[in-house]
mmCIF file of N, CA and C in Angstrom:
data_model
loop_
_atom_site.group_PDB
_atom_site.id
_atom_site.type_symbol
_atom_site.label_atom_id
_atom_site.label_comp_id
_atom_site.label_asym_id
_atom_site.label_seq_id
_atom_site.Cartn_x
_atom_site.Cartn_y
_atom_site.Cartn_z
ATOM 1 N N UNK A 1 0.780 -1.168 0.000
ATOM 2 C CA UNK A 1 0.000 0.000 0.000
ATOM 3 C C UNK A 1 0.842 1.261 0.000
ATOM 4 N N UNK A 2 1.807 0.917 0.572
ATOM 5 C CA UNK A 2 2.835 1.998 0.657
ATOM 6 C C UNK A 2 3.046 2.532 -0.821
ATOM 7 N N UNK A 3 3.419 1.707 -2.224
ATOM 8 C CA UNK A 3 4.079 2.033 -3.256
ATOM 9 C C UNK A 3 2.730 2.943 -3.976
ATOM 10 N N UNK A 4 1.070 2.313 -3.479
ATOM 11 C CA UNK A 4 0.364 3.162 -3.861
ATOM 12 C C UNK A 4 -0.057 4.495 -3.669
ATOM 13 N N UNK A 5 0.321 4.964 -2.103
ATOM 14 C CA UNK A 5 0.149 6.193 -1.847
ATOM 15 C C UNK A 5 1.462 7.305 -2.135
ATOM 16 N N UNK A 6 2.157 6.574 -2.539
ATOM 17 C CA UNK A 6 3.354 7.040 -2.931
ATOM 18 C C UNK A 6 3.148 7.756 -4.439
ATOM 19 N N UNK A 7 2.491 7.172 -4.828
ATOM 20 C CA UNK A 7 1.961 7.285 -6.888
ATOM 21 C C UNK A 7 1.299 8.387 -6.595
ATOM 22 N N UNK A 8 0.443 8.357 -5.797
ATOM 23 C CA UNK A 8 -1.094 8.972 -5.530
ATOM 24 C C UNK A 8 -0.057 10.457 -4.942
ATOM 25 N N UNK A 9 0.624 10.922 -3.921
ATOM 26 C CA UNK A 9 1.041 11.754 -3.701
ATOM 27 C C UNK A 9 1.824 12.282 -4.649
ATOM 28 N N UNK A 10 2.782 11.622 -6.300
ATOM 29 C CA UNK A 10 3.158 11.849 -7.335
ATOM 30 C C UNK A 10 2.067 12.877 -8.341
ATOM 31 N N UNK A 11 1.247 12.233 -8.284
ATOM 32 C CA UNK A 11 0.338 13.186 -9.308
ATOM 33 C C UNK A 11 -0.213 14.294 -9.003
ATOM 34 N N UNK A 12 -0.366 14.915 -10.036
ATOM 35 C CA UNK A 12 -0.989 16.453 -9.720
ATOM 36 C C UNK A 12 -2.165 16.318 -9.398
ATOM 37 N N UNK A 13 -2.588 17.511 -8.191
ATOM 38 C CA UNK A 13 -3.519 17.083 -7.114
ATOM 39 C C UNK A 13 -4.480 17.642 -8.240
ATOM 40 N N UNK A 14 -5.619 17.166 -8.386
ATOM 41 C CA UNK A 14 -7.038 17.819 -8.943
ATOM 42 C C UNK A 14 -7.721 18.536 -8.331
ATOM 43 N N UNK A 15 -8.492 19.917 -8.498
ATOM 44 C CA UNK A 15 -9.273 20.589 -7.043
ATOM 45 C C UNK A 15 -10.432 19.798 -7.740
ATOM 46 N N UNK A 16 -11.053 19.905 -6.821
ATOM 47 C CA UNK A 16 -12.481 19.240 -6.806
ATOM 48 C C UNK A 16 -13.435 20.716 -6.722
ATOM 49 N N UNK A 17 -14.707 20.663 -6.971
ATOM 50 C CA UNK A 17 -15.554 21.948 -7.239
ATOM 51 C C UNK A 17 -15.665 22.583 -5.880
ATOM 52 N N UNK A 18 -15.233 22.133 -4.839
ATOM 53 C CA UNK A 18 -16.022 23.185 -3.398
ATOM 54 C C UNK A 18 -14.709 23.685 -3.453
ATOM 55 N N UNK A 19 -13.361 23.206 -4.183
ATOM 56 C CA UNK A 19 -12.207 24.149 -4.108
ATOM 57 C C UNK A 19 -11.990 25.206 -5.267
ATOM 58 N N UNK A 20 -12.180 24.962 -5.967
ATOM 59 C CA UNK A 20 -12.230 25.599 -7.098
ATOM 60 C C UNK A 20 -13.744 26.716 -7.182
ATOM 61 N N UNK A 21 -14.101 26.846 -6.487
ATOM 62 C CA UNK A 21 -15.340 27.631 -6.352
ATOM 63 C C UNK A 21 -14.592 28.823 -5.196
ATOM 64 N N UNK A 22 -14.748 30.501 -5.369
ATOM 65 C CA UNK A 22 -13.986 31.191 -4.658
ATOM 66 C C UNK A 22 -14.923 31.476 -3.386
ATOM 67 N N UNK A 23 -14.229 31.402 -2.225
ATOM 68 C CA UNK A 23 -14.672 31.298 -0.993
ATOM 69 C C UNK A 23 -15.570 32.525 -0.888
ATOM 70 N N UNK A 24 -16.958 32.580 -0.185
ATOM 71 C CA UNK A 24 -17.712 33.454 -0.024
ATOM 72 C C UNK A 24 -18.360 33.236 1.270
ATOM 73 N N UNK A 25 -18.253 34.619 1.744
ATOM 74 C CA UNK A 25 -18.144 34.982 3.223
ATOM 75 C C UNK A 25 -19.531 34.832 3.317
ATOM 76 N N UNK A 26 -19.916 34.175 4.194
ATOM 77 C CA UNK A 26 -21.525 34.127 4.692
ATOM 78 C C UNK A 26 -21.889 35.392 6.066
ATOM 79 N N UNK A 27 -23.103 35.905 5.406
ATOM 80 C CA UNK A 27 -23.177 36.923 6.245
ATOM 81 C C UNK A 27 -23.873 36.619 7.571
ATOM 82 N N UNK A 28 -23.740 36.531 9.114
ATOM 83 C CA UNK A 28 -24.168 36.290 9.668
ATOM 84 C C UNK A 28 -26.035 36.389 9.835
ATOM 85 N N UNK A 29 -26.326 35.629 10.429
ATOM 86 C CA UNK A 29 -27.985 35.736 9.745
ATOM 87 C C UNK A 29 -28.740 36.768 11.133
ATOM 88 N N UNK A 30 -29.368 37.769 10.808
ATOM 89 C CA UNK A 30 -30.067 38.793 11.597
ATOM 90 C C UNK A 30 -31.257 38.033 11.969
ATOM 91 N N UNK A 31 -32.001 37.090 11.342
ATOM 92 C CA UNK A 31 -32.638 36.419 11.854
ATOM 93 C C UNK A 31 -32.315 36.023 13.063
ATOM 94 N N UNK A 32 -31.307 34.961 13.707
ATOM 95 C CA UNK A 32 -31.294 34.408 14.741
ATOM 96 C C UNK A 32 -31.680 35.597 15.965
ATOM 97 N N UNK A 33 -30.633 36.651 15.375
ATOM 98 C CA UNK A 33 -29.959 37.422 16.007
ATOM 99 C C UNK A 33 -31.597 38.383 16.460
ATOM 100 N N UNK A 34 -32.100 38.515 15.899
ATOM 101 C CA UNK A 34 -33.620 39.330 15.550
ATOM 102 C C UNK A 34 -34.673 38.618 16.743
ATOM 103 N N UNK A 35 -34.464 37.059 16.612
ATOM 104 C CA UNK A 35 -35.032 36.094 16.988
ATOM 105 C C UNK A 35 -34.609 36.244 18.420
ATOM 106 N N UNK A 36 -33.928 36.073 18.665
ATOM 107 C CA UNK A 36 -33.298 35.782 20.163
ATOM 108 C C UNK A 36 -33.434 37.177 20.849
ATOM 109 N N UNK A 37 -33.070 38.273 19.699
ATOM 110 C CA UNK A 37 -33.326 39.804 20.959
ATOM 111 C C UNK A 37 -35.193 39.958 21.328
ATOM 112 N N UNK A 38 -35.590 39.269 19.796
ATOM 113 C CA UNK A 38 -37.773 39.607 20.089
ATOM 114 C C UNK A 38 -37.860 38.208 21.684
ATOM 115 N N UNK A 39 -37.149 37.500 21.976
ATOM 116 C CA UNK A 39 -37.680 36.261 22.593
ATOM 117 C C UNK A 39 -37.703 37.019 24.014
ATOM 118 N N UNK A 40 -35.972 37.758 23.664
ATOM 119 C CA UNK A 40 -35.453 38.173 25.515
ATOM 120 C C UNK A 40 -36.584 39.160 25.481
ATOM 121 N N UNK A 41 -36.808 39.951 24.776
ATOM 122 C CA UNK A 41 -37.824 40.951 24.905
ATOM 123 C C UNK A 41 -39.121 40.667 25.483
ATOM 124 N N UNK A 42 -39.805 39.892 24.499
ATOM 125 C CA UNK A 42 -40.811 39.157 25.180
ATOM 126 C C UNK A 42 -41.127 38.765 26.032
ATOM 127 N N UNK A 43 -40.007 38.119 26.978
ATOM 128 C CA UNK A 43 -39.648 37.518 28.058
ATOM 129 C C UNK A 43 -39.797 38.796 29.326
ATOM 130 N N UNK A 44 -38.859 39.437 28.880
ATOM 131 C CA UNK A 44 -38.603 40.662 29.734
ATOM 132 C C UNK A 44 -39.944 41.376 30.133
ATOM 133 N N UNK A 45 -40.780 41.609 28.719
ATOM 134 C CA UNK A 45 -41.709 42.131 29.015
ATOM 135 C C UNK A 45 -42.893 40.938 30.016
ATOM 136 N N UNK A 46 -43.206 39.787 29.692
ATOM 137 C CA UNK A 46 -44.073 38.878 30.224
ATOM 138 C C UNK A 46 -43.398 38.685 31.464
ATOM 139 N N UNK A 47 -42.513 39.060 31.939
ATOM 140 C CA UNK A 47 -41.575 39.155 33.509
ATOM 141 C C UNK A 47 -42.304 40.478 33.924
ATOM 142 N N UNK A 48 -42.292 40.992 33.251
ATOM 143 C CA UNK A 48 -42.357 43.367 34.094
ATOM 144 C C UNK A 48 -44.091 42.759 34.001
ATOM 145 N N UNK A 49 -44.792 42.519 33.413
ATOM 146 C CA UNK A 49 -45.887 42.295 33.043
ATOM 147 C C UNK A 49 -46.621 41.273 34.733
ATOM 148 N N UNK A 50 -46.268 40.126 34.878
ATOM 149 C CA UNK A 50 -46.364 39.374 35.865
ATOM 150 C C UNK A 50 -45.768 40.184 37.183
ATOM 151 N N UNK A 51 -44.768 40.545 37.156
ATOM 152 C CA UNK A 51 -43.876 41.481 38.475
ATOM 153 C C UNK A 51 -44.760 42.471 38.495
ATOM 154 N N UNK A 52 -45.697 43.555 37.480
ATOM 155 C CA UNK A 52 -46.461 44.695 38.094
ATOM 156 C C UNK A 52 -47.751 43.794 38.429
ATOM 157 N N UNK A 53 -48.099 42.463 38.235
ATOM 158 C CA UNK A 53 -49.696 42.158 38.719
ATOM 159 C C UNK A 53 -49.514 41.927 40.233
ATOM 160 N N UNK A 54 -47.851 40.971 40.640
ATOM 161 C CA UNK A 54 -48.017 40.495 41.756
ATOM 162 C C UNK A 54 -47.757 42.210 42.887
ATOM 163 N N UNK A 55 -47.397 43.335 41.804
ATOM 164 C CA UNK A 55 -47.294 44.392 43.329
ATOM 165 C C UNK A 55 -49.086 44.637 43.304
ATOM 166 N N UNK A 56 -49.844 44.628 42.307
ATOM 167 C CA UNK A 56 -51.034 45.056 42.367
ATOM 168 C C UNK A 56 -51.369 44.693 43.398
ATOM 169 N N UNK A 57 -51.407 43.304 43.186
ATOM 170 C CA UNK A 57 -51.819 42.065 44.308
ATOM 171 C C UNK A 57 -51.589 42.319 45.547
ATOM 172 N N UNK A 58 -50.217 42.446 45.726
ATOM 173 C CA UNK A 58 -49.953 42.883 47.167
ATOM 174 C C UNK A 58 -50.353 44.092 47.977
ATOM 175 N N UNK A 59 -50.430 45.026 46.793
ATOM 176 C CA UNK A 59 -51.354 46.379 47.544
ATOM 177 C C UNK A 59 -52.437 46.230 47.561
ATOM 178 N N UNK A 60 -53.252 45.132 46.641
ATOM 179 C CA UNK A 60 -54.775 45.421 47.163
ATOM 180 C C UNK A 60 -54.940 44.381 48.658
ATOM 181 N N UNK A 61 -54.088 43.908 48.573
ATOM 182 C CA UNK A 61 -54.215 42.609 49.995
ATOM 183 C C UNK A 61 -53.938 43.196 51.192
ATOM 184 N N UNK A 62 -52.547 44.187 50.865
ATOM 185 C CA UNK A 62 -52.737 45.200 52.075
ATOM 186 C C UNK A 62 -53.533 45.859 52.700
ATOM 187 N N UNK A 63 -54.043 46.540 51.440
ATOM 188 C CA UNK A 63 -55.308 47.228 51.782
ATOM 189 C C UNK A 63 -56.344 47.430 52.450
ATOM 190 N N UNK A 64 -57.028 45.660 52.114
ATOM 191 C CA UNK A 64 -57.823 44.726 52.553
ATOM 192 C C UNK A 64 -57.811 44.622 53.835
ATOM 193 N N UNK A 65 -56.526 44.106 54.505
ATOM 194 C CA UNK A 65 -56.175 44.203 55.306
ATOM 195 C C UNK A 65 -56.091 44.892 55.824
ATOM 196 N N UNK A 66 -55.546 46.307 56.364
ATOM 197 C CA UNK A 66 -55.778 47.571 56.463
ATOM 198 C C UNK A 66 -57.460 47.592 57.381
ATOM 199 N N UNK A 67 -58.413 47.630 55.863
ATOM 200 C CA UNK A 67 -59.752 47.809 56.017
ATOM 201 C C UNK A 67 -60.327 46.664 57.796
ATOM 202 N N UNK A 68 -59.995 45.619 57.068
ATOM 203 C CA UNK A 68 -60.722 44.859 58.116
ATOM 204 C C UNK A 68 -59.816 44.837 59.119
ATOM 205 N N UNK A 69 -59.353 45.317 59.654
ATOM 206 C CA UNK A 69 -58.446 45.491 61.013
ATOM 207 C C UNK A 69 -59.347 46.903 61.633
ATOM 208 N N UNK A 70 -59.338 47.959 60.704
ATOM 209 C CA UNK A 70 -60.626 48.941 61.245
ATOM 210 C C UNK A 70 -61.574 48.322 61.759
ATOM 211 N N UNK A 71 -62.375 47.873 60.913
ATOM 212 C CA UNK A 71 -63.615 46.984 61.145
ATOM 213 C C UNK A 71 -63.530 46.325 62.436
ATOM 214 N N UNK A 72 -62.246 45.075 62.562
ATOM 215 C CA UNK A 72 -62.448 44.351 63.123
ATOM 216 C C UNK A 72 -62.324 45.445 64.637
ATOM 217 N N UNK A 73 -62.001 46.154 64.592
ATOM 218 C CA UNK A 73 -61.206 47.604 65.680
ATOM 219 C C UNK A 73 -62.410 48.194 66.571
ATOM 220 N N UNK A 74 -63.789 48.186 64.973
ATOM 221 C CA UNK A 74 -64.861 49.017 65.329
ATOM 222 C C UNK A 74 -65.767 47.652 66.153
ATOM 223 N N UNK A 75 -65.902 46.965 65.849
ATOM 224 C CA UNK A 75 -66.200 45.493 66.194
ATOM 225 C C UNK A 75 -65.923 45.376 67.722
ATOM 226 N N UNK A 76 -64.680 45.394 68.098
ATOM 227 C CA UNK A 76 -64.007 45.431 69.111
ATOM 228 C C UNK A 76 -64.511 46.273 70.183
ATOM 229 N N UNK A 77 -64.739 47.602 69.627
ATOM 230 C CA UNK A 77 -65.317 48.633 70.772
ATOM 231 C C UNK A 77 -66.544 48.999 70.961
ATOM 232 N N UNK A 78 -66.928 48.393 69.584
ATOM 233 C CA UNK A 78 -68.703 48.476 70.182
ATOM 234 C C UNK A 78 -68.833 47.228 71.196
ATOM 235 N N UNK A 79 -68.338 46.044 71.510
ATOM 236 C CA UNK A 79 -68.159 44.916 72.447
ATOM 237 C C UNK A 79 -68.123 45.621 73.588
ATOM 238 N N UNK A 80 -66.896 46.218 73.571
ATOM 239 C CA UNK A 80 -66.895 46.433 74.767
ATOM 240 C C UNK A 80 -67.597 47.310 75.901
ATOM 241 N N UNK A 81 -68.366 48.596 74.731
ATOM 242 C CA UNK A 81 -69.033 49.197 75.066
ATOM 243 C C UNK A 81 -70.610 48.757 75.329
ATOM 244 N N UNK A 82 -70.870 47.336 74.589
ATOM 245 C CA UNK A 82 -71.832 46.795 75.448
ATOM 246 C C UNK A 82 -71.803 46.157 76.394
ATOM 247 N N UNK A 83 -70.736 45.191 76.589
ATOM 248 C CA UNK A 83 -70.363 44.709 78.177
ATOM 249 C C UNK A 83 -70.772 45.774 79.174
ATOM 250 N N UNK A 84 -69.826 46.948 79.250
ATOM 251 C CA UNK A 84 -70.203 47.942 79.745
ATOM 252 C C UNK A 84 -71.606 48.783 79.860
ATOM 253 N N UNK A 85 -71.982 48.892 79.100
ATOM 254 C CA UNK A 85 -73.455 48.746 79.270
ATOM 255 C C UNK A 85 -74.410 47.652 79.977
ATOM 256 N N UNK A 86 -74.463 47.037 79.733
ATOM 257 C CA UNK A 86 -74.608 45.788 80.439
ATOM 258 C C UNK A 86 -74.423 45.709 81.806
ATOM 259 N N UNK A 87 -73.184 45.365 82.405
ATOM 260 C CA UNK A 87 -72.737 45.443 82.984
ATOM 261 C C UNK A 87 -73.503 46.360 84.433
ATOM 262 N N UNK A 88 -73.777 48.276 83.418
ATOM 263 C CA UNK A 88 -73.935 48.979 84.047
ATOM 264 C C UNK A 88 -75.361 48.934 84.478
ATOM 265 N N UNK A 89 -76.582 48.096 83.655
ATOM 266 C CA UNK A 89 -77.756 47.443 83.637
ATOM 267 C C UNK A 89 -77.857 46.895 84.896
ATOM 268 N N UNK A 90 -77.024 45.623 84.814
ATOM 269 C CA UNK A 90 -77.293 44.872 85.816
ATOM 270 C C UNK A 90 -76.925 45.005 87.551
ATOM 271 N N UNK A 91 -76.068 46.181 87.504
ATOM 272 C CA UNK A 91 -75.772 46.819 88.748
ATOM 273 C C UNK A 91 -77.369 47.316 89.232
ATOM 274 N N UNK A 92 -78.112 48.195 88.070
ATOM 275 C CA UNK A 92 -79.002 49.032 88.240
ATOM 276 C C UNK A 92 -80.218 48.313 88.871
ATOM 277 N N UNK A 93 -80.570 47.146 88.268
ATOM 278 C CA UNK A 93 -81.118 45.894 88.488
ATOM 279 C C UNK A 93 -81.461 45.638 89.905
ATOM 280 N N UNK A 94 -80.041 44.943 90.106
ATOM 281 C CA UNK A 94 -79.847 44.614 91.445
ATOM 282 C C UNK A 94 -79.992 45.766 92.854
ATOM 283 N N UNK A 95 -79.858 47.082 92.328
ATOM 284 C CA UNK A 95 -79.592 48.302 93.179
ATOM 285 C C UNK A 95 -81.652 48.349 93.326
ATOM 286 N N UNK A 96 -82.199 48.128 92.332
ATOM 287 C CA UNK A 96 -83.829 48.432 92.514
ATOM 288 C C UNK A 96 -84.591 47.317 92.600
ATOM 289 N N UNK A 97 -83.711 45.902 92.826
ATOM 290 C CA UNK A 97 -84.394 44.778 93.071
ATOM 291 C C UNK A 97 -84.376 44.905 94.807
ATOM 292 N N UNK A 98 -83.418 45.969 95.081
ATOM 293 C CA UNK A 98 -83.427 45.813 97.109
ATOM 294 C C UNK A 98 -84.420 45.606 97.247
ATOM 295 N N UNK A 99 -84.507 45.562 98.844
ATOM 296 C CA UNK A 99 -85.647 45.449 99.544
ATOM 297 C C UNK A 99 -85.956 47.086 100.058
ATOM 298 N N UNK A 100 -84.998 47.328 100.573
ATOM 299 C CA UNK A 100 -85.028 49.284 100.922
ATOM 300 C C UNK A 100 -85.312 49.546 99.680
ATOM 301 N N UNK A 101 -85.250 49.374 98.039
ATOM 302 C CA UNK A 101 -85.465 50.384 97.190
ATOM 303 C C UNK A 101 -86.922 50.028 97.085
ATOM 304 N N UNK A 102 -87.853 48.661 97.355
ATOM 305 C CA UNK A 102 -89.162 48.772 96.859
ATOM 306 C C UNK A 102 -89.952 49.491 97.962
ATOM 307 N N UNK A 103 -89.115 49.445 99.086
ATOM 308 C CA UNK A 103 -89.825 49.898 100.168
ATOM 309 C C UNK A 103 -90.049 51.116 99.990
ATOM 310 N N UNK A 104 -89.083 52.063 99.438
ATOM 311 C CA UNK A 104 -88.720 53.496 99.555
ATOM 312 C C UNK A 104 -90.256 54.035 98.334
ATOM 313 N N UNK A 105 -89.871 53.388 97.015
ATOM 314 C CA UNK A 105 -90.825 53.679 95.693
ATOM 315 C C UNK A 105 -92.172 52.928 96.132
ATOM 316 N N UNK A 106 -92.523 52.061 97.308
ATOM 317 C CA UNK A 106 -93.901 51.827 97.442
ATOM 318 C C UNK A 106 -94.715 52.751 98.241
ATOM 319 N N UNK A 107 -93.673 53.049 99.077
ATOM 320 C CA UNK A 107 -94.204 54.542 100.383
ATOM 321 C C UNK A 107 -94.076 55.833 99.434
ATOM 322 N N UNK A 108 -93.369 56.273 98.668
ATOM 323 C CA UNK A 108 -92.907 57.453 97.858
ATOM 324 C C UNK A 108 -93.967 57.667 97.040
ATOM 325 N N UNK A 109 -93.801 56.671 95.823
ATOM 326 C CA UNK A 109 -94.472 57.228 94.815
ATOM 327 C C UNK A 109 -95.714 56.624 94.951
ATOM 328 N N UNK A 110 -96.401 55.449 95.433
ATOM 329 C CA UNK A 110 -97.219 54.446 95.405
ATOM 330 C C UNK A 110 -98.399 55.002 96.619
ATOM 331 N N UNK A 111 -97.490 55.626 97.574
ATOM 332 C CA UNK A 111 -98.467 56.688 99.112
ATOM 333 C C UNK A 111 -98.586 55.230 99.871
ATOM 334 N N UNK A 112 -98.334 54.279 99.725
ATOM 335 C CA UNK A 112 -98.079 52.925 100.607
ATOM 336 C C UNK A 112 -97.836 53.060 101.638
ATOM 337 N N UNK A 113 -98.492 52.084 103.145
ATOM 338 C CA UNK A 113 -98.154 52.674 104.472
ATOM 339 C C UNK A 113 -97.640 50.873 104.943
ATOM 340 N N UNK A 114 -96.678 50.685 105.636
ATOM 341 C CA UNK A 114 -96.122 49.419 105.460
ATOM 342 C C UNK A 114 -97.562 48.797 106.552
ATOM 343 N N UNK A 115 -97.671 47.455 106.669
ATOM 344 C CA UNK A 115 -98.735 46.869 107.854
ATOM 345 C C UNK A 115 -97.726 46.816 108.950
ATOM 346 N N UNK A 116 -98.684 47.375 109.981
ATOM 347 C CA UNK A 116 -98.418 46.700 111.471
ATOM 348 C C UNK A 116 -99.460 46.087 112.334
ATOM 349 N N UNK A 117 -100.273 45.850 112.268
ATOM 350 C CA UNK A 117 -100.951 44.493 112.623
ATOM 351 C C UNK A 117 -101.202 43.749 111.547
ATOM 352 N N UNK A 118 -101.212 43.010 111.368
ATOM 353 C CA UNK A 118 -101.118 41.483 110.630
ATOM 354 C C UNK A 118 -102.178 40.668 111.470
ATOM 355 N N UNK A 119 -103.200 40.300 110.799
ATOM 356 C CA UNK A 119 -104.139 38.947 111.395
ATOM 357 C C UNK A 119 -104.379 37.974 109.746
ATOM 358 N N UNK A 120 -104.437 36.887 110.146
ATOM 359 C CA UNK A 120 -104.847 35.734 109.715
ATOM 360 C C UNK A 120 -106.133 35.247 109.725
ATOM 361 N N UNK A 121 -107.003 35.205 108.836
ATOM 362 C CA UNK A 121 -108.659 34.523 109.019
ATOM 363 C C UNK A 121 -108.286 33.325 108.412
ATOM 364 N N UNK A 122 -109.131 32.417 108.963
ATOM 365 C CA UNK A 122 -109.096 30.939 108.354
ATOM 366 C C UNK A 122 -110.786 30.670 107.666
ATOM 367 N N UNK A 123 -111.112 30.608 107.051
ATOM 368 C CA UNK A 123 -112.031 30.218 106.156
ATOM 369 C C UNK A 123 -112.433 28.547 106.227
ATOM 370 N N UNK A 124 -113.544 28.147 106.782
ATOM 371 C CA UNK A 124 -114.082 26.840 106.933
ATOM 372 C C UNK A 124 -114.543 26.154 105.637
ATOM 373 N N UNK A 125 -113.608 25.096 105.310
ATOM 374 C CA UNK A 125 -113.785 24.546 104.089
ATOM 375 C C UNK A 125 -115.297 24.477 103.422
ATOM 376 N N UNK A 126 -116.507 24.498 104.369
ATOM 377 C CA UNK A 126 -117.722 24.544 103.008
ATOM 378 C C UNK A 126 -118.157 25.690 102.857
ATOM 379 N N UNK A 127 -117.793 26.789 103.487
ATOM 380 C CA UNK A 127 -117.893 28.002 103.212
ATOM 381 C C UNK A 127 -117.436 28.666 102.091
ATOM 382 N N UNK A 128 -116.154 28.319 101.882
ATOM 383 C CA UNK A 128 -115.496 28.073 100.789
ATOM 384 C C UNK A 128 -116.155 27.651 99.749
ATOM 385 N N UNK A 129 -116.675 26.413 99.818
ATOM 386 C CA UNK A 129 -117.069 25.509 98.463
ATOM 387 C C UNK A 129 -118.389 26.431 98.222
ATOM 388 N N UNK A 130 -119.310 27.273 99.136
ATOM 389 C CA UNK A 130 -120.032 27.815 99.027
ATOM 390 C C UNK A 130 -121.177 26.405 98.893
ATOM 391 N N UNK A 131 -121.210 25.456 100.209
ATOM 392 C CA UNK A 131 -122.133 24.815 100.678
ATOM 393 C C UNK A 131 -122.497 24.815 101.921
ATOM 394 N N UNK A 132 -122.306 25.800 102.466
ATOM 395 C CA UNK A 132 -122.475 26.123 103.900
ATOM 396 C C UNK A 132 -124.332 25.926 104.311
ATOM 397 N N UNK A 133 -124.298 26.467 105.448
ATOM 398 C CA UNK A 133 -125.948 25.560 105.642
ATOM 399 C C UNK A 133 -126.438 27.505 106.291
ATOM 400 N N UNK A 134 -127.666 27.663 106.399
ATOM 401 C CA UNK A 134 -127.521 29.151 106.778
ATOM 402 C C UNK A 134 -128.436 28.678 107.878
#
């Protein structure tokens, strides 16, 4: 094999057509280049796009929040201001359930004179039934 590549390196080399054809510079393609800056773009924008919904989001949640903390605030003190009420009810209650306060408003306003003799009648059962004999 040797004596053949030996021949073969003897003869005049032939160009073949992709050599013999004069080299031409390929222009880089603006496509890709077009392609890849519209993608980042796109991107960029569907990023700023999603990033301004989630601040929306977060300020209206604040907000929200915000609101019902008032609420829950106003909630809070009307409670307590009925306890207190309440509260101030049932003092009042007890202060005119006395025994000195009915005494006082039955003699006062009522002209009530308390009893001091006290008697007991006993009633004979057919008298009662209204079969008594005359």
């Amino acid at each position: 094999m040797a004596p053949v590549a030996a021949q073969r390196a003897a003869l005049p080399r032939r160009e073949t057509w992709e050599e013999a054809r004069p080299a031409v510079r390929r222009a880089p393609r603006p496509r890709t280049r077009s392609r890849s800056r519209s993608k980042l773009t796109s991107r960029v924008i569907v990023f700023s796009v999603c990033l301004a919904l989630l601040a929306v989001g977060r300020v209206t949640l604040s907000f929200a929040v915000v609101q019902k903390s008032l609420k829950t605030g106003d909630v809070v003190r009307v409670e307590r201001q009925l306890a207190a009420d309440n509260a101030q009810l049932a003092e009042q209650v007890a202060q005119l359930a006395a025994n000195s306060s009915i005494l006082r408003t039955a003699t006062k306003q009522l002209h009530l004179v308390p009893m001091t003799n006290v008697q007991y009648l006993t009633v004979h059962p057919n008298v009662a039934r209204g079969t008594a004999s005359h």
